[in-house]
Coordinates of C-alpha atoms in Angstrom, one line a residue:
Q1 CA 171.5 -63.7 119.1
V2 CA 168.4 -62.6 120.8
Q3 CA 165.0 -63.5 119.4
L4 CA 162.1 -61.3 120.3
V5 CA 158.5 -62.5 120.4
E6 CA 155.6 -60.1 120.9
S7 CA 152.3 -61.2 122.3
G8 CA 149.1 -59.7 123.8
G9 CA 147.7 -58.0 120.7
G10 CA 144.1 -58.1 119.8
S11 CA 141.0 -56.2 119.1
V12 CA 139.8 -53.8 121.9
Q13 CA 136.9 -51.5 122.1
V14 CA 137.6 -47.8 122.1
G15 CA 138.7 -46.7 125.5
G16 CA 139.9 -50.1 126.5
S17 CA 143.2 -51.3 127.7
L18 CA 145.7 -53.9 126.5
R19 CA 149.2 -55.0 127.6
L20 CA 151.7 -56.2 125.1
S21 CA 154.6 -58.4 126.0
C22 CA 157.9 -58.9 124.4
A23 CA 159.9 -61.9 125.5
A24 CA 163.5 -62.5 124.7
S25 CA 164.9 -65.9 124.0
G26 CA 168.4 -67.0 123.2
G27 CA 169.7 -64.0 125.1
T28 CA 168.7 -61.2 127.4
F29 CA 167.8 -57.5 127.0
S30 CA 171.2 -56.7 128.4
S31 CA 171.6 -53.8 126.0
F32 CA 171.2 -50.2 127.1
A33 CA 167.7 -49.6 125.7
V34 CA 164.7 -51.5 124.5
G35 CA 161.9 -49.8 122.6
W36 CA 158.4 -50.2 121.3
F37 CA 157.4 -49.0 117.8
R38 CA 154.3 -49.2 115.8
R39 CA 153.3 -49.1 112.2
A40 CA 149.8 -48.1 111.2
P41 CA 148.3 -49.0 107.8
G42 CA 150.0 -46.9 105.1
Q43 CA 152.3 -45.2 107.7
E44 CA 155.9 -45.3 108.5
R45 CA 157.1 -47.1 111.6
E46 CA 156.9 -44.7 114.5
F47 CA 158.4 -44.6 118.0
V48 CA 156.2 -45.2 121.0
A49 CA 158.5 -45.6 124.0
A50 CA 161.8 -46.9 125.3
T51 CA 163.3 -48.0 128.5
T52 CA 166.8 -48.6 129.8
W53 CA 167.1 -52.2 130.8
S54 CA 169.1 -51.9 134.0
A55 CA 167.6 -48.9 135.6
G56 CA 164.2 -48.8 134.1
L57 CA 164.4 -45.2 133.0
T58 CA 161.7 -44.4 130.4
Y59 CA 161.2 -42.1 127.4
Y60 CA 158.0 -41.6 125.5
A61 CA 156.9 -40.0 122.3
D62 CA 154.7 -37.0 123.3
S63 CA 151.6 -38.4 121.8
F64 CA 151.7 -41.5 124.1
L65 CA 152.9 -39.9 127.3
G66 CA 150.4 -40.6 130.1
R67 CA 148.4 -43.1 128.1
F68 CA 151.0 -45.8 127.4
T69 CA 153.5 -47.2 129.9
I70 CA 156.6 -49.1 129.1
S71 CA 158.1 -51.4 131.7
R72 CA 160.4 -54.4 132.0
D73 CA 160.8 -57.5 134.2
I74 CA 164.5 -58.4 134.3
D75 CA 163.9 -61.8 135.8
K76 CA 161.4 -62.8 133.1
N77 CA 163.5 -61.2 130.3
T78 CA 160.3 -59.4 129.2
V79 CA 159.4 -55.9 128.3
Y80 CA 155.8 -54.6 128.4
L81 CA 153.7 -51.9 126.9
Q82 CA 150.6 -51.1 128.9
M83 CA 148.1 -49.3 126.7
S84 CA 145.0 -47.5 128.0
G85 CA 142.4 -45.3 126.4
L86 CA 142.8 -47.1 123.1
K87 CA 141.6 -45.2 120.1
P88 CA 140.8 -46.4 116.5
E89 CA 144.0 -44.6 115.4
D90 CA 146.0 -46.8 117.7
T91 CA 145.3 -49.6 115.2
A92 CA 148.7 -50.8 114.1
V93 CA 151.3 -53.6 114.3
Y94 CA 153.4 -53.1 117.4
Y95 CA 157.0 -54.1 117.5
C96 CA 159.5 -54.4 120.2
A97 CA 163.1 -53.7 119.5
A98 CA 166.4 -54.2 121.2
G99 CA 170.1 -53.5 120.8
A100 CA 170.0 -49.7 121.0
R101 CA 172.9 -48.1 122.8
S102 CA 170.6 -45.4 124.1
M103 CA 166.8 -44.7 124.3
S104 CA 166.4 -43.7 120.7
E105 CA 163.3 -42.9 118.7
H106 CA 165.1 -43.8 115.5
V107 CA 164.5 -47.2 114.0
R108 CA 168.0 -47.5 112.8
E109 CA 169.4 -47.5 116.3
Y110 CA 167.9 -50.9 117.0
D111 CA 169.3 -54.1 115.5
R112 CA 166.9 -56.7 116.8
W113 CA 163.2 -56.7 116.2
G114 CA 160.2 -58.9 116.9
Q115 CA 157.7 -60.0 114.3
G116 CA 155.1 -57.6 115.7
T117 CA 151.6 -58.0 117.1
Q118 CA 148.4 -56.6 115.8
V119 CA 146.4 -54.2 117.9
T120 CA 143.1 -53.0 116.7
G121 CA 141.1 -50.3 118.4
S122 CA 137.5 -51.1 117.3
S123 CA 134.5 -48.8 117.3

C-alpha cells in the first residue's frame, strides 16, 4: 500500500520555475507508469505528464510539452515535475498518481493518489 506525498508547491511569479516532488512511502513506484495531473479551480482534473518507472520513458500532454518535465529517481522513490515559464493559468492543485499499467492520460487508470500540492502562478 503505497502512500504518495507531494511537496514543492507554492506561489511563483509569472515566468518563474518550480519543481514538485512526489515521494512514495510504504512501497515503491514499481508499477509501469507514474503520472502528474492537475485540477484548476472549477475545472476537471487534467493530465500533465507520465513516466515509466523502470526506463524513464515520458509522455506529455501537448500543452505542457517543452515547458514541463517529468522525471524520477529510483533510489529515492521519488518522481518530479519540473515546471518552467509558469503562467497564471497554471494555478491548480497538482497531484501525482501511481499504479497505472501504462502511461495513461486517464484518471481512472491510476489507483493511488497523493493529496496534491497547490501551485499558484501570480501576476
